[in-house]
Short mmCIF file of C-alpha atoms in Angstrom, two decimals:
data_model
loop_
_atom_site.label_atom_id
_atom_site.label_comp_id
_atom_site.label_asym_id
_atom_site.label_seq_id
_atom_site.Cartn_x
_atom_site.Cartn_y
_atom_site.Cartn_z
CA MET A 1235 -103.01 14.17 -104.46
CA LYS A 1236 -101.85 17.72 -104.92
CA VAL A 1237 -99.17 19.37 -102.78
CA VAL A 1238 -98.35 23.07 -102.66
CA VAL A 1239 -94.82 23.83 -101.43
CA ALA A 1240 -93.97 27.45 -100.61
CA GLY A 1241 -90.97 29.08 -99.02
CA GLU A 1242 -87.25 29.53 -99.44
CA ARG A 1243 -84.38 27.87 -101.25
CA PRO A 1244 -83.04 25.26 -100.83
CA PHE A 1245 -85.94 23.91 -98.75
CA VAL A 1246 -88.56 24.35 -101.47
CA GLU A 1247 -86.52 22.50 -104.11
CA GLY A 1248 -85.55 19.75 -101.64
CA ILE A 1249 -89.06 19.05 -100.35
CA GLY A 1250 -90.50 19.57 -103.84
CA ARG A 1251 -88.18 16.90 -105.23
CA LEU A 1252 -89.19 14.43 -102.50
CA CYS A 1253 -92.89 15.07 -103.28
CA THR A 1254 -92.39 14.68 -107.04
CA GLN A 1255 -90.40 11.47 -106.57
CA ALA A 1256 -93.24 10.11 -104.41
CA GLY A 1257 -95.68 10.77 -107.26
CA TYR A 1258 -97.53 13.79 -105.93
CA ASP A 1259 -98.80 16.53 -108.17
CA VAL A 1260 -96.55 19.36 -106.95
CA VAL A 1261 -96.72 23.12 -107.23
CA LEU A 1262 -93.63 24.98 -106.01
CA TYR A 1263 -93.50 28.62 -104.99
CA LEU A 1264 -90.43 30.50 -104.00
CA VAL A 1265 -91.61 33.01 -101.46
CA GLU A 1266 -91.08 36.13 -103.57
CA ASP A 1267 -93.08 34.60 -106.43
CA PHE A 1268 -95.81 33.44 -104.09
CA ASN A 1269 -96.41 36.88 -102.68
CA THR A 1270 -96.57 38.32 -106.20
CA ALA A 1271 -98.86 35.47 -107.22
CA VAL A 1272 -101.19 36.09 -104.29
CA GLN A 1273 -101.40 39.74 -105.19
CA SER A 1274 -102.18 39.02 -108.83
CA GLY A 1275 -104.74 36.41 -107.96
CA TRP A 1276 -103.55 33.37 -109.91
CA ALA A 1277 -101.97 31.53 -106.96
CA MET A 1278 -105.45 31.11 -105.48
CA ALA A 1279 -106.53 29.00 -108.37
CA ASP A 1280 -103.41 26.89 -108.23
CA ALA A 1281 -103.69 26.21 -104.49
CA ALA A 1282 -107.50 25.99 -104.37
CA ASN A 1283 -107.59 22.22 -104.93
CA ALA A 1284 -104.44 21.30 -102.92
CA ASP A 1285 -104.68 18.44 -100.42
CA ILE A 1286 -101.54 19.39 -98.54
CA ALA A 1287 -99.73 22.74 -98.20
CA ILE A 1288 -96.16 22.93 -96.95
CA GLU A 1289 -94.74 26.19 -95.64
CA LEU A 1290 -90.95 26.59 -95.60
CA HIS A 1291 -90.26 30.22 -94.73
CA ASN A 1292 -88.07 30.94 -91.74
CA GLU A 1293 -86.35 34.21 -92.43
CA SER A 1294 -88.36 35.76 -89.59
CA ALA A 1295 -91.55 35.13 -87.66
CA ALA A 1296 -93.27 38.04 -89.43
CA ALA A 1297 -92.39 36.74 -92.91
CA LYS A 1298 -93.53 33.28 -91.90
CA GLU A 1299 -96.84 34.61 -90.63
CA GLU A 1300 -97.46 36.50 -93.86
CA LEU A 1301 -96.86 33.42 -96.00
CA LEU A 1302 -98.87 31.12 -93.73
CA VAL A 1303 -101.85 33.45 -93.74
CA SER A 1304 -101.74 33.67 -97.56
CA LEU A 1305 -101.40 29.91 -97.88
CA ALA A 1306 -104.19 29.16 -95.40
CA ALA A 1307 -106.50 31.51 -97.28
CA SER A 1308 -105.67 29.93 -100.65
CA ILE A 1309 -106.07 26.21 -99.86
CA PRO A 1310 -109.26 24.25 -99.13
CA ARG A 1311 -110.59 24.43 -95.57
CA ASP A 1312 -109.76 20.79 -94.83
CA ALA A 1313 -106.28 20.69 -96.43
CA LEU A 1314 -103.41 19.63 -94.17
CA LEU A 1315 -101.08 22.54 -93.44
CA LEU A 1316 -97.50 21.61 -92.62
CA THR A 1317 -95.33 24.34 -91.12
CA SER A 1318 -91.56 24.13 -90.85
CA ALA A 1319 -91.04 24.70 -87.14
CA LEU A 1320 -87.74 26.59 -87.30
CA ALA A 1321 -88.35 30.30 -86.77
CA THR A 1322 -91.35 29.64 -84.50
CA SER A 1323 -93.02 26.80 -82.68
CA THR A 1324 -95.84 24.91 -84.37
CA THR A 1325 -98.22 26.31 -81.79
CA GLN A 1326 -97.30 29.90 -82.69
CA ALA A 1327 -97.64 29.20 -86.42
CA ALA A 1328 -101.01 27.47 -85.94
CA ALA A 1329 -102.25 30.43 -83.92
CA TRP A 1330 -101.92 32.69 -86.99
CA VAL A 1331 -104.32 30.76 -89.22
CA PRO A 1332 -108.01 29.76 -89.20
CA ARG A 1333 -108.63 26.11 -88.20
CA PRO A 1334 -105.30 25.67 -86.38
CA GLU A 1335 -106.09 22.00 -85.67
CA ARG A 1336 -105.02 21.13 -89.22
CA VAL A 1337 -101.50 22.54 -88.67
CA VAL A 1338 -98.63 20.14 -87.99
CA GLY A 1339 -95.02 21.21 -87.48
CA PHE A 1340 -92.07 19.49 -89.05
CA GLY A 1341 -88.32 19.85 -89.10
CA VAL A 1342 -85.74 19.14 -91.77
CA VAL A 1343 -82.15 20.31 -92.24
CA PRO A 1344 -80.68 20.52 -95.76
CA PRO A 1345 -79.21 18.72 -97.57
CA LEU A 1346 -82.29 16.49 -97.62
CA GLN A 1347 -81.82 12.81 -98.36
CA GLN A 1348 -84.11 10.47 -100.18
CA GLN A 1349 -84.29 8.00 -97.28
CA GLY A 1350 -84.15 10.53 -94.52
CA MET A 1351 -85.92 11.40 -91.32
CA VAL A 1352 -88.44 14.12 -90.68
CA GLU A 1353 -89.26 15.45 -87.24
CA LEU A 1354 -92.96 16.00 -86.62
CA ALA A 1355 -94.44 18.03 -83.80
CA ALA A 1356 -97.99 18.73 -82.75
CA GLY A 1357 -98.88 22.23 -81.64
CA LEU A 1358 -101.20 22.63 -78.66
CA GLN A 1359 -104.05 23.02 -81.18
CA THR A 1360 -103.11 20.17 -83.55
CA SER A 1361 -105.70 17.38 -83.91
CA ASP A 1362 -104.72 13.70 -83.71
CA GLU A 1363 -106.18 13.26 -87.17
CA SER A 1364 -103.87 15.92 -88.64
CA LEU A 1365 -100.85 14.39 -86.93
CA GLN A 1366 -101.76 10.96 -88.33
CA GLN A 1367 -102.11 12.47 -91.81
CA ALA A 1368 -98.68 14.08 -91.47
CA ILE A 1369 -97.17 10.75 -90.37
CA SER A 1370 -98.52 8.90 -93.37
CA PHE A 1371 -97.51 11.72 -95.73
CA ALA A 1372 -93.92 11.55 -94.37
CA ARG A 1373 -93.89 7.80 -94.98
CA HIS A 1374 -95.03 8.33 -98.57
CA LEU A 1375 -92.04 10.64 -99.04
CA HIS A 1376 -89.73 7.86 -97.69
CA GLN A 1377 -88.93 10.04 -94.73
CA LYS A 1378 -89.04 8.27 -91.39
CA PRO A 1379 -91.34 10.29 -89.12
CA VAL A 1380 -89.99 10.97 -85.63
CA ILE A 1381 -92.33 12.66 -83.18
CA VAL A 1382 -90.71 15.30 -80.98
CA THR A 1383 -92.00 17.97 -78.63
CA ASP A 1384 -92.87 21.31 -80.22
CA GLY A 1385 -90.50 24.30 -80.12
CA PRO A 1386 -88.52 26.50 -82.53
CA GLY A 1387 -86.00 24.43 -84.48
CA LEU A 1388 -87.31 21.19 -82.97
CA VAL A 1389 -84.23 18.98 -82.42
CA ARG A 1390 -81.92 19.01 -85.41
CA ALA A 1391 -82.23 22.56 -86.75
CA ARG A 1392 -81.83 23.84 -83.18
CA VAL A 1393 -78.55 21.97 -82.65
CA VAL A 1394 -77.19 22.77 -86.12
CA CYS A 1395 -78.11 26.48 -86.01
CA CYS A 1396 -76.49 26.80 -82.56
CA LEU A 1397 -73.31 25.19 -83.95
CA ILE A 1398 -73.33 27.63 -86.88
CA ASN A 1399 -73.86 30.52 -84.45
CA GLU A 1400 -70.91 29.47 -82.30
CA ALA A 1401 -68.73 29.10 -85.40
CA ALA A 1402 -69.83 32.57 -86.58
CA SER A 1403 -68.92 34.01 -83.17
CA ALA A 1404 -65.48 32.37 -83.34
CA LEU A 1405 -65.00 33.74 -86.87
CA MET A 1406 -66.05 37.23 -85.81
CA GLU A 1407 -63.56 37.14 -82.93
CA GLY A 1408 -60.77 36.14 -85.32
CA VAL A 1409 -60.17 32.79 -83.58
CA ALA A 1410 -59.47 31.24 -87.00
CA SER A 1411 -60.40 31.63 -90.66
CA ALA A 1412 -63.72 30.28 -91.96
CA ALA A 1413 -61.90 27.55 -93.88
CA ASP A 1414 -59.90 26.51 -90.81
CA ILE A 1415 -62.97 26.48 -88.55
CA ASP A 1416 -64.77 24.19 -90.99
CA LYS A 1417 -61.71 22.00 -91.51
CA ALA A 1418 -61.25 21.70 -87.74
CA MET A 1419 -64.82 20.54 -87.13
CA LYS A 1420 -64.71 17.99 -89.94
CA LEU A 1421 -61.31 16.53 -89.05
CA GLY A 1422 -61.29 17.07 -85.29
CA ALA A 1423 -64.92 16.19 -84.49
CA ASN A 1424 -66.00 14.16 -87.54
CA TYR A 1425 -68.78 16.58 -88.48
CA PRO A 1426 -70.39 15.87 -91.87
CA PHE A 1427 -69.98 19.51 -92.93
CA GLY A 1428 -68.14 22.45 -91.50
CA PRO A 1429 -70.67 24.63 -89.63
CA LEU A 1430 -70.01 27.68 -91.82
CA GLU A 1431 -70.36 25.85 -95.14
CA TRP A 1432 -73.48 24.22 -93.69
CA GLY A 1433 -74.87 27.66 -92.87
CA ASP A 1434 -74.20 28.79 -96.43
CA TYR A 1435 -76.06 25.74 -97.69
CA ILE A 1436 -79.09 26.14 -95.40
CA GLY A 1437 -79.23 29.90 -95.97
CA LEU A 1438 -78.03 32.36 -93.35
CA ASP A 1439 -81.46 34.06 -93.27
CA THR A 1440 -83.00 30.77 -92.16
CA VAL A 1441 -80.22 30.22 -89.60
CA LEU A 1442 -80.76 33.73 -88.20
CA GLY A 1443 -84.54 33.23 -88.22
CA THR A 1444 -84.22 29.98 -86.29
CA LEU A 1445 -81.84 31.47 -83.71
CA THR A 1446 -84.10 34.51 -83.30
CA GLY A 1447 -87.05 32.17 -82.81
CA LEU A 1448 -85.14 30.28 -80.11
CA PHE A 1449 -84.00 33.52 -78.50
CA ASN A 1450 -87.57 34.88 -78.37
CA GLU A 1451 -89.02 31.60 -77.13
CA TRP A 1452 -86.51 31.08 -74.30
CA GLY A 1453 -85.31 34.61 -73.64
CA GLU A 1454 -81.85 33.23 -72.99
CA ASP A 1455 -78.45 34.54 -74.02
CA ARG A 1456 -77.33 31.17 -75.37
CA TYR A 1457 -79.54 31.72 -78.43
CA ARG A 1458 -78.52 35.30 -79.13
CA PRO A 1459 -77.54 35.42 -82.81
CA SER A 1460 -73.96 36.42 -83.53
CA PRO A 1461 -73.76 40.05 -84.74
CA LEU A 1462 -71.74 38.78 -87.71
CA LEU A 1463 -74.68 36.60 -88.74
CA ARG A 1464 -77.07 39.56 -88.44
CA ARG A 1465 -74.80 41.76 -90.55
CA MET A 1466 -74.38 39.13 -93.24
CA VAL A 1467 -78.14 38.75 -93.52
CA ALA A 1468 -78.56 42.52 -93.59
CA ALA A 1469 -76.07 42.64 -96.47
CA ARG A 1470 -78.00 39.82 -98.26
CA LYS A 1471 -74.92 37.59 -98.06
CA LEU A 1472 -77.14 34.59 -97.41
CA GLY A 1473 -74.92 31.78 -98.66
CA ARG A 1474 -75.20 29.68 -101.79
CA LYS A 1475 -78.55 31.07 -102.85
CA THR A 1476 -77.22 34.61 -103.21
CA GLY A 1477 -73.74 33.57 -104.39
CA GLU A 1478 -72.01 34.83 -101.27
CA GLY A 1479 -71.98 33.90 -97.61
CA PHE A 1480 -69.05 32.76 -95.49
CA TYR A 1481 -67.63 31.63 -98.85
CA ASN A 1482 -68.07 32.84 -102.42
CA TYR A 1483 -70.01 30.79 -104.93
CA PRO A 1484 -69.32 31.61 -108.57
CA LYS A 1485 -72.52 31.80 -110.63
CA GLY A 1486 -73.70 28.48 -111.98
CA ASP A 1487 -71.94 26.55 -109.19
CA MET B 1366 -35.72 19.86 -87.12
CA ASP B 1367 -35.11 16.21 -86.31
CA LYS B 1368 -35.14 15.66 -82.56
CA ILE B 1369 -38.32 15.83 -80.54
CA ALA B 1370 -39.12 15.32 -76.87
CA VAL B 1371 -42.61 14.45 -75.67
CA ILE B 1372 -43.24 15.26 -72.01
CA GLY B 1373 -45.80 12.94 -70.43
CA ALA B 1374 -46.43 9.36 -71.57
CA GLY B 1375 -50.19 9.21 -71.08
CA THR B 1376 -52.55 8.44 -73.98
CA MET B 1377 -51.89 11.72 -75.83
CA GLY B 1378 -48.13 11.78 -75.17
CA ALA B 1379 -47.68 8.19 -76.33
CA GLY B 1380 -49.75 8.87 -79.45
CA ILE B 1381 -47.75 11.98 -80.33
CA ALA B 1382 -44.46 10.11 -79.75
CA GLN B 1383 -45.64 7.28 -81.97
CA VAL B 1384 -46.68 9.43 -84.94
CA SER B 1385 -43.50 11.53 -84.62
CA ALA B 1386 -41.26 8.44 -84.61
CA LEU B 1387 -43.13 7.02 -87.61
CA ALA B 1388 -42.61 10.30 -89.46
CA GLY B 1389 -38.85 9.83 -89.07
CA TYR B 1390 -38.08 12.01 -86.04
CA GLN B 1391 -35.77 10.99 -83.20
CA VAL B 1392 -38.15 10.95 -80.23
CA VAL B 1393 -37.45 11.05 -76.49
CA LEU B 1394 -40.50 10.18 -74.42
CA TYR B 1395 -40.36 11.51 -70.87
CA ASP B 1396 -42.45 10.69 -67.83
CA ILE B 1397 -41.82 10.86 -64.08
CA SER B 1398 -42.95 7.24 -63.82
CA GLU B 1399 -40.91 4.31 -65.21
CA ASP B 1400 -44.04 2.23 -65.08
CA VAL B 1401 -46.06 4.67 -67.21
CA LEU B 1402 -43.16 4.86 -69.70
CA HIS B 1403 -42.96 1.11 -70.12
CA LYS B 1404 -46.70 0.75 -70.52
CA ALA B 1405 -46.60 3.50 -73.15
CA LEU B 1406 -43.75 1.77 -75.00
CA THR B 1407 -45.60 -1.55 -75.05
CA GLY B 1408 -48.71 0.22 -76.32
CA ILE B 1409 -46.76 1.98 -79.07
CA GLN B 1410 -45.06 -1.26 -80.16
CA VAL B 1411 -48.37 -3.12 -80.28
CA SER B 1412 -49.98 -0.27 -82.22
CA ILE B 1413 -47.11 -0.13 -84.74
CA ASP B 1414 -47.16 -3.93 -85.20
CA GLN B 1415 -50.92 -3.80 -85.82
CA GLY B 1416 -50.32 -1.06 -88.38
CA VAL B 1417 -47.80 -3.27 -90.16
CA ALA B 1418 -50.14 -6.27 -90.03
CA ARG B 1419 -52.93 -4.18 -91.57
CA GLY B 1420 -50.60 -2.91 -94.26
CA LYS B 1421 -50.87 0.68 -93.05
CA ILE B 1422 -47.25 0.99 -91.93
CA ALA B 1423 -44.25 -0.20 -93.98
CA ALA B 1424 -42.11 -2.79 -92.18
CA GLU B 1425 -39.00 -0.65 -92.71
CA ALA B 1426 -40.68 2.47 -91.23
CA ALA B 1427 -41.85 0.44 -88.25
CA LYS B 1428 -38.32 -0.81 -87.57
CA THR B 1429 -36.85 2.70 -87.85
CA ALA B 1430 -39.55 4.16 -85.61
CA LYS B 1431 -38.94 1.63 -82.85
CA VAL B 1432 -35.22 2.41 -82.88
CA ALA B 1433 -35.90 6.18 -83.02
CA LEU B 1434 -37.94 6.13 -79.81
CA THR B 1435 -36.17 6.31 -76.46
CA LEU B 1436 -37.51 6.65 -72.92
CA THR B 1437 -36.33 8.74 -70.02
CA THR B 1438 -37.34 9.85 -66.53
CA SER B 1439 -34.83 12.71 -66.63
CA LEU B 1440 -35.96 16.09 -67.98
CA ALA B 1441 -32.28 16.95 -68.53
CA GLU B 1442 -32.01 14.00 -70.93
CA ALA B 1443 -35.19 15.01 -72.75
CA ALA B 1444 -34.33 18.68 -73.15
CA PRO B 1445 -31.56 18.78 -75.80
CA VAL B 1446 -33.93 18.58 -78.78
CA ASP B 1447 -35.37 20.88 -81.47
CA LEU B 1448 -39.00 20.67 -80.34
CA VAL B 1449 -40.48 19.82 -76.95
CA ILE B 1450 -44.17 18.88 -76.88
CA GLU B 1451 -45.62 18.91 -73.41
CA ALA B 1452 -48.52 16.49 -72.88
CA ALA B 1453 -48.71 16.47 -69.08
CA PRO B 1454 -51.98 16.43 -67.11
CA GLU B 1455 -54.16 19.51 -67.68
CA THR B 1456 -53.04 21.45 -64.59
CA ILE B 1457 -51.68 24.95 -65.04
CA ASP B 1458 -49.20 24.79 -62.13
CA LEU B 1459 -47.75 21.45 -63.25
CA LYS B 1460 -47.36 22.59 -66.84
CA ARG B 1461 -45.78 25.89 -65.86
CA GLN B 1462 -43.37 24.09 -63.55
CA ILE B 1463 -42.33 21.73 -66.37
CA PHE B 1464 -41.71 24.63 -68.75
CA ASP B 1465 -39.85 26.54 -66.05
CA GLU B 1466 -37.49 23.57 -65.54
CA LEU B 1467 -37.11 22.98 -69.27
CA GLU B 1468 -36.16 26.62 -69.79
CA SER B 1469 -32.79 26.13 -68.09
CA LEU B 1470 -32.20 22.65 -69.55
CA ALA B 1471 -33.05 23.16 -73.22
CA PRO B 1472 -30.80 24.82 -75.81
CA ALA B 1473 -31.72 28.34 -76.93
CA HIS B 1474 -33.14 27.23 -80.28
CA THR B 1475 -35.56 24.64 -78.85
CA ILE B 1476 -39.22 25.33 -79.58
CA PHE B 1477 -41.62 24.67 -76.73
CA ALA B 1478 -45.13 23.45 -77.51
CA SER B 1479 -48.03 22.48 -75.28
CA ASN B 1480 -50.71 19.97 -76.19
CA THR B 1481 -53.13 21.71 -73.81
CA SER B 1482 -56.79 21.61 -74.80
CA SER B 1483 -58.00 24.28 -72.41
CA LEU B 1484 -55.18 26.36 -70.93
CA SER B 1485 -53.94 29.64 -72.36
CA ILE B 1486 -50.80 29.45 -74.47
CA ASN B 1487 -49.84 32.96 -73.38
CA VAL B 1488 -50.07 32.01 -69.72
CA LEU B 1489 -47.97 28.86 -70.23
CA ALA B 1490 -45.43 30.76 -72.35
CA SER B 1491 -45.00 33.32 -69.58
CA ALA B 1492 -43.29 30.62 -67.50
CA THR B 1493 -40.38 30.75 -69.96
CA GLN B 1494 -37.94 33.29 -71.37
CA ARG B 1495 -38.76 32.20 -74.93
CA GLN B 1496 -42.28 33.35 -75.67
CA ASP B 1497 -41.30 33.81 -79.34
CA ARG B 1498 -40.40 30.09 -79.49
CA PHE B 1499 -43.56 28.92 -77.76
CA LEU B 1500 -46.90 27.76 -79.20
CA GLY B 1501 -49.74 25.30 -78.82
CA LEU B 1502 -49.94 22.04 -80.76
CA HIS B 1503 -53.29 20.52 -79.89
CA PHE B 1504 -53.64 16.93 -81.10
CA PHE B 1505 -56.89 14.97 -81.01
CA ASN B 1506 -57.45 11.58 -79.44
CA PRO B 1507 -56.40 9.04 -80.71
CA ALA B 1508 -53.43 10.97 -82.08
CA GLN B 1509 -52.49 7.98 -84.26
CA VAL B 1510 -55.76 8.34 -86.17
CA MET B 1511 -57.06 11.90 -85.95
CA LYS B 1512 -55.73 14.07 -88.78
CA LEU B 1513 -56.18 17.45 -87.11
CA VAL B 1514 -53.72 19.55 -85.14
CA GLU B 1515 -54.77 22.96 -83.86
CA VAL B 1516 -51.71 25.20 -84.04
CA ILE B 1517 -52.18 27.96 -81.49
CA ARG B 1518 -50.23 31.19 -81.72
CA GLY B 1519 -49.43 33.08 -78.58
CA ASP B 1520 -49.16 36.87 -78.70
CA PHE B 1521 -45.38 36.58 -79.09
CA THR B 1522 -45.00 33.42 -81.22
CA SER B 1523 -42.59 34.24 -84.07
CA GLU B 1524 -43.19 33.51 -87.74
CA THR B 1525 -40.10 31.26 -87.75
CA THR B 1526 -41.50 29.22 -84.84
CA LEU B 1527 -44.86 28.97 -86.56
CA ALA B 1528 -43.29 27.87 -89.86
CA ALA B 1529 -41.25 25.18 -88.08
CA ALA B 1530 -44.34 23.89 -86.28
CA LEU B 1531 -46.37 23.80 -89.51
CA ALA B 1532 -43.56 21.88 -91.22
CA TYR B 1533 -43.59 19.37 -88.35
CA VAL B 1534 -47.37 18.87 -88.58
CA ALA B 1535 -47.14 18.46 -92.36
CA ARG B 1536 -44.40 15.84 -92.01
CA LEU B 1537 -46.68 13.88 -89.67
CA GLY B 1538 -49.16 13.77 -92.55
CA LYS B 1539 -51.63 15.77 -90.48
CA THR B 1540 -53.64 18.90 -91.23
CA ALA B 1541 -52.91 22.07 -89.29
CA VAL B 1542 -55.44 24.79 -88.57
CA LEU B 1543 -54.23 28.13 -87.27
CA CYS B 1544 -55.91 29.35 -84.15
CA LYS B 1545 -55.69 32.34 -81.82
CA ASP B 1546 -55.14 31.80 -78.10
CA THR B 1547 -58.81 31.89 -77.04
CA PRO B 1548 -60.83 29.71 -74.63
CA ALA B 1549 -61.10 26.07 -75.83
CA PHE B 1550 -59.59 27.03 -79.23
CA ILE B 1551 -61.70 25.88 -82.22
CA VAL B 1552 -63.04 22.33 -81.91
CA ASN B 1553 -63.79 22.19 -78.18
CA ARG B 1554 -65.46 25.58 -78.38
CA VAL B 1555 -67.54 25.28 -81.56
CA ALA B 1556 -68.68 21.79 -80.45
CA ARG B 1557 -70.14 23.09 -77.15
CA PRO B 1558 -73.71 23.47 -78.50
CA PHE B 1559 -73.67 19.89 -79.84
CA TYR B 1560 -73.58 18.73 -76.22
CA GLY B 1561 -75.23 21.74 -74.59
CA GLU B 1562 -78.34 21.75 -76.78
CA ALA B 1563 -78.59 17.94 -76.55
CA PHE B 1564 -78.70 18.22 -72.74
CA ARG B 1565 -81.21 21.05 -72.97
CA LEU B 1566 -83.46 19.05 -75.30
CA LEU B 1567 -83.26 16.05 -73.00
CA GLY B 1568 -83.94 18.20 -69.95
CA GLU B 1569 -86.95 19.81 -71.66
CA ASN B 1570 -88.32 16.37 -72.50
CA ALA B 1571 -88.26 17.29 -76.21
CA ALA B 1572 -87.14 13.75 -77.01
CA ASP B 1573 -85.30 10.92 -75.25
CA HIS B 1574 -81.54 10.50 -75.63
CA THR B 1575 -81.87 7.64 -78.13
CA THR B 1576 -84.14 9.73 -80.38
CA ILE B 1577 -81.83 12.77 -80.18
CA ASP B 1578 -78.85 10.58 -81.14
CA LYS B 1579 -80.78 8.96 -83.99
CA LEU B 1580 -81.93 12.31 -85.36
CA LEU B 1581 -78.48 13.87 -85.34
CA LYS B 1582 -76.91 10.79 -86.92
CA SER B 1583 -79.47 11.11 -89.72
CA LEU B 1584 -77.66 14.36 -90.66
CA GLY B 1585 -74.34 12.56 -91.02
CA PHE B 1586 -72.83 13.06 -87.56
CA ARG B 1587 -70.89 9.86 -86.97
CA MET B 1588 -72.12 9.60 -83.38
CA GLY B 1589 -75.02 11.15 -81.56
CA PRO B 1590 -74.18 13.47 -78.65
CA PHE B 1591 -75.08 10.94 -75.95
CA GLU B 1592 -73.17 8.07 -77.57
CA LEU B 1593 -70.22 10.40 -77.93
CA ILE B 1594 -70.41 11.59 -74.32
CA ASP B 1595 -70.49 7.95 -73.18
CA LEU B 1596 -67.36 7.31 -75.24
CA ILE B 1597 -65.51 10.43 -74.02
CA GLY B 1598 -66.73 9.87 -70.45
CA CYS B 1599 -69.47 11.92 -68.80
CA ASP B 1600 -66.88 13.11 -66.26
CA VAL B 1601 -64.47 14.33 -68.94
CA ASN B 1602 -67.29 16.01 -70.90
CA PHE B 1603 -68.54 17.69 -67.70
CA ALA B 1604 -65.00 18.84 -66.82
CA VAL B 1605 -64.53 20.43 -70.27
CA THR B 1606 -67.95 22.12 -70.02
CA GLN B 1607 -67.12 23.47 -66.56
CA SER B 1608 -63.69 24.65 -67.66
CA VAL B 1609 -65.06 26.60 -70.64
CA TYR B 1610 -67.77 28.08 -68.39
CA GLU B 1611 -65.17 29.14 -65.81
CA VAL B 1612 -62.65 30.69 -68.22
CA THR B 1613 -65.38 32.71 -69.95
CA PHE B 1614 -66.47 34.17 -66.57
CA HIS B 1615 -69.77 32.27 -66.69
CA ASP B 1616 -70.89 33.16 -70.19
CA PRO B 1617 -74.43 31.72 -69.95
CA LYS B 1618 -74.23 29.97 -73.32
CA TYR B 1619 -71.63 27.60 -71.91
CA ARG B 1620 -73.47 26.86 -68.65
CA PRO B 1621 -73.30 23.16 -67.70
CA HIS B 1622 -76.58 21.23 -67.38
CA PRO B 1623 -77.74 19.59 -64.13
CA ILE B 1624 -78.05 16.27 -66.01
CA GLN B 1625 -74.26 16.26 -66.51
CA GLN B 1626 -73.59 16.64 -62.81
CA ARG B 1627 -76.20 14.03 -61.90
CA MET B 1628 -74.63 11.48 -64.25
CA VAL B 1629 -71.12 12.10 -62.91
CA GLU B 1630 -72.17 12.04 -59.24
CA SER B 1631 -74.03 8.75 -59.76
CA GLY B 1632 -70.92 7.20 -61.30
CA ARG B 1633 -72.61 6.68 -64.65
CA LEU B 1634 -69.60 7.82 -66.62
CA GLY B 1635 -70.21 5.99 -69.88
CA ARG B 1636 -68.44 3.09 -71.53
CA LYS B 1637 -65.65 2.96 -68.98
CA THR B 1638 -68.04 2.16 -66.15
CA GLY B 1639 -70.32 0.02 -68.32
CA HIS B 1640 -73.17 2.47 -67.84
CA GLY B 1641 -73.76 6.01 -69.01
CA PHE B 1642 -76.70 7.16 -71.09
CA TYR B 1643 -76.59 3.65 -72.55
CA GLU B 1644 -75.69 0.32 -70.95
CA TYR B 1645 -72.60 -1.52 -72.09
CA LYS B 1646 -72.49 -5.24 -71.48
CA GLU B 1647 -69.12 -6.97 -71.25
#
């Protein structure tokens, strides 16, 4: 079985590793390479015999659409297409591609674990057969499938991105330093990571994309991304992957 | 600094008195009720003895701590200390009245601190003539266990006061984080979406409460939101949510959820009533 994984760090590496460990033949594309590859033609050949394609691009709905359309055009007609339902709902993502019934949404939050859980969601167009295929694929990856209702961020990424957003607002207002906000949440609320270091790990572009997706879906103020988050993304201070986010990451760290 | 008074012998006050006595401070624990004081003392003694039995507290330190702790129902007896930590019920008028009385009873050098989790330090400090010697020291429950103290600076808190408070927190073996006087400070504010989004997801029928808890625990959260709310008490969680919503002039991101009110009004408060989001058998 061949799996094509395309999108952003650290999602691509994380999911790619799980697929490789499970014995799949895996092709990884970081989004910038994939777009170049599509333009030059050789990605088509690589994806043309894939059984499963996994999209992991959540910087914005537009960027996600572009990648999904490229992926859908490159893979076989009957391949399963898994979309990370962070920046949009599964239904919205499925609506952008031909044969939307083969699209299943999923949700993961880095850091991914080897015996973890994956949220799965059917879009309004998703067929039962596709959902069943996604369930058995998740089990092969040693990820416990948990079915949830569709929507941007599903359950976990929605909660975590909202925590990061609130922490970013507090930081912007000078309530405390980034280090103290993270320390407070770990020691005072037993969080596994401070929200700001977690944001740096996930990638602030993905966090902003998820919040924007929630904001557009619900039209409610509670999901409005913190201006600080917007500015950091504009300045390409995206966290670990660019070497700078709420914290600095020396090269090679 | 070696003498401390703790005002209010409820759960938080008793916990703060205990850790202070164990760190080698002379501690006066004040409450208006003799009964509350004696219950607190028994609780502290039991807790210290358990610590000794588990090897977490040295026998010598336990003995010293028990001697170092005294009780009083007189504010005048509590006042002559270096640091007063107020841990009275979370009512602005009551707290301001306590600080107003303490102002005339305490020596000039005494630092006043409040363990408030939701009230403004600037507003409390304004009840005194010593706003430079006033700050917030927000402990977390149980104070014997939780390592964090939010140290909240008012607009007029002096550097000397801050340094003394940080030295106190360090001597307790706890970690201080510096925080501006803003609604709900750090932890209670940044944690709002953990509860708020969980209620939203439940209300939207995205998943049931057990699934939401399970999913969030899979990320390393020690408890899921609904387990945690049952532990805290649905009433307490609802009160904090409402208080943050009120002090932010109804910022919509902090809006309480109808499920919270429904749980509280049906008396399903969590572990303490045997029934909240989960059932708790005896």
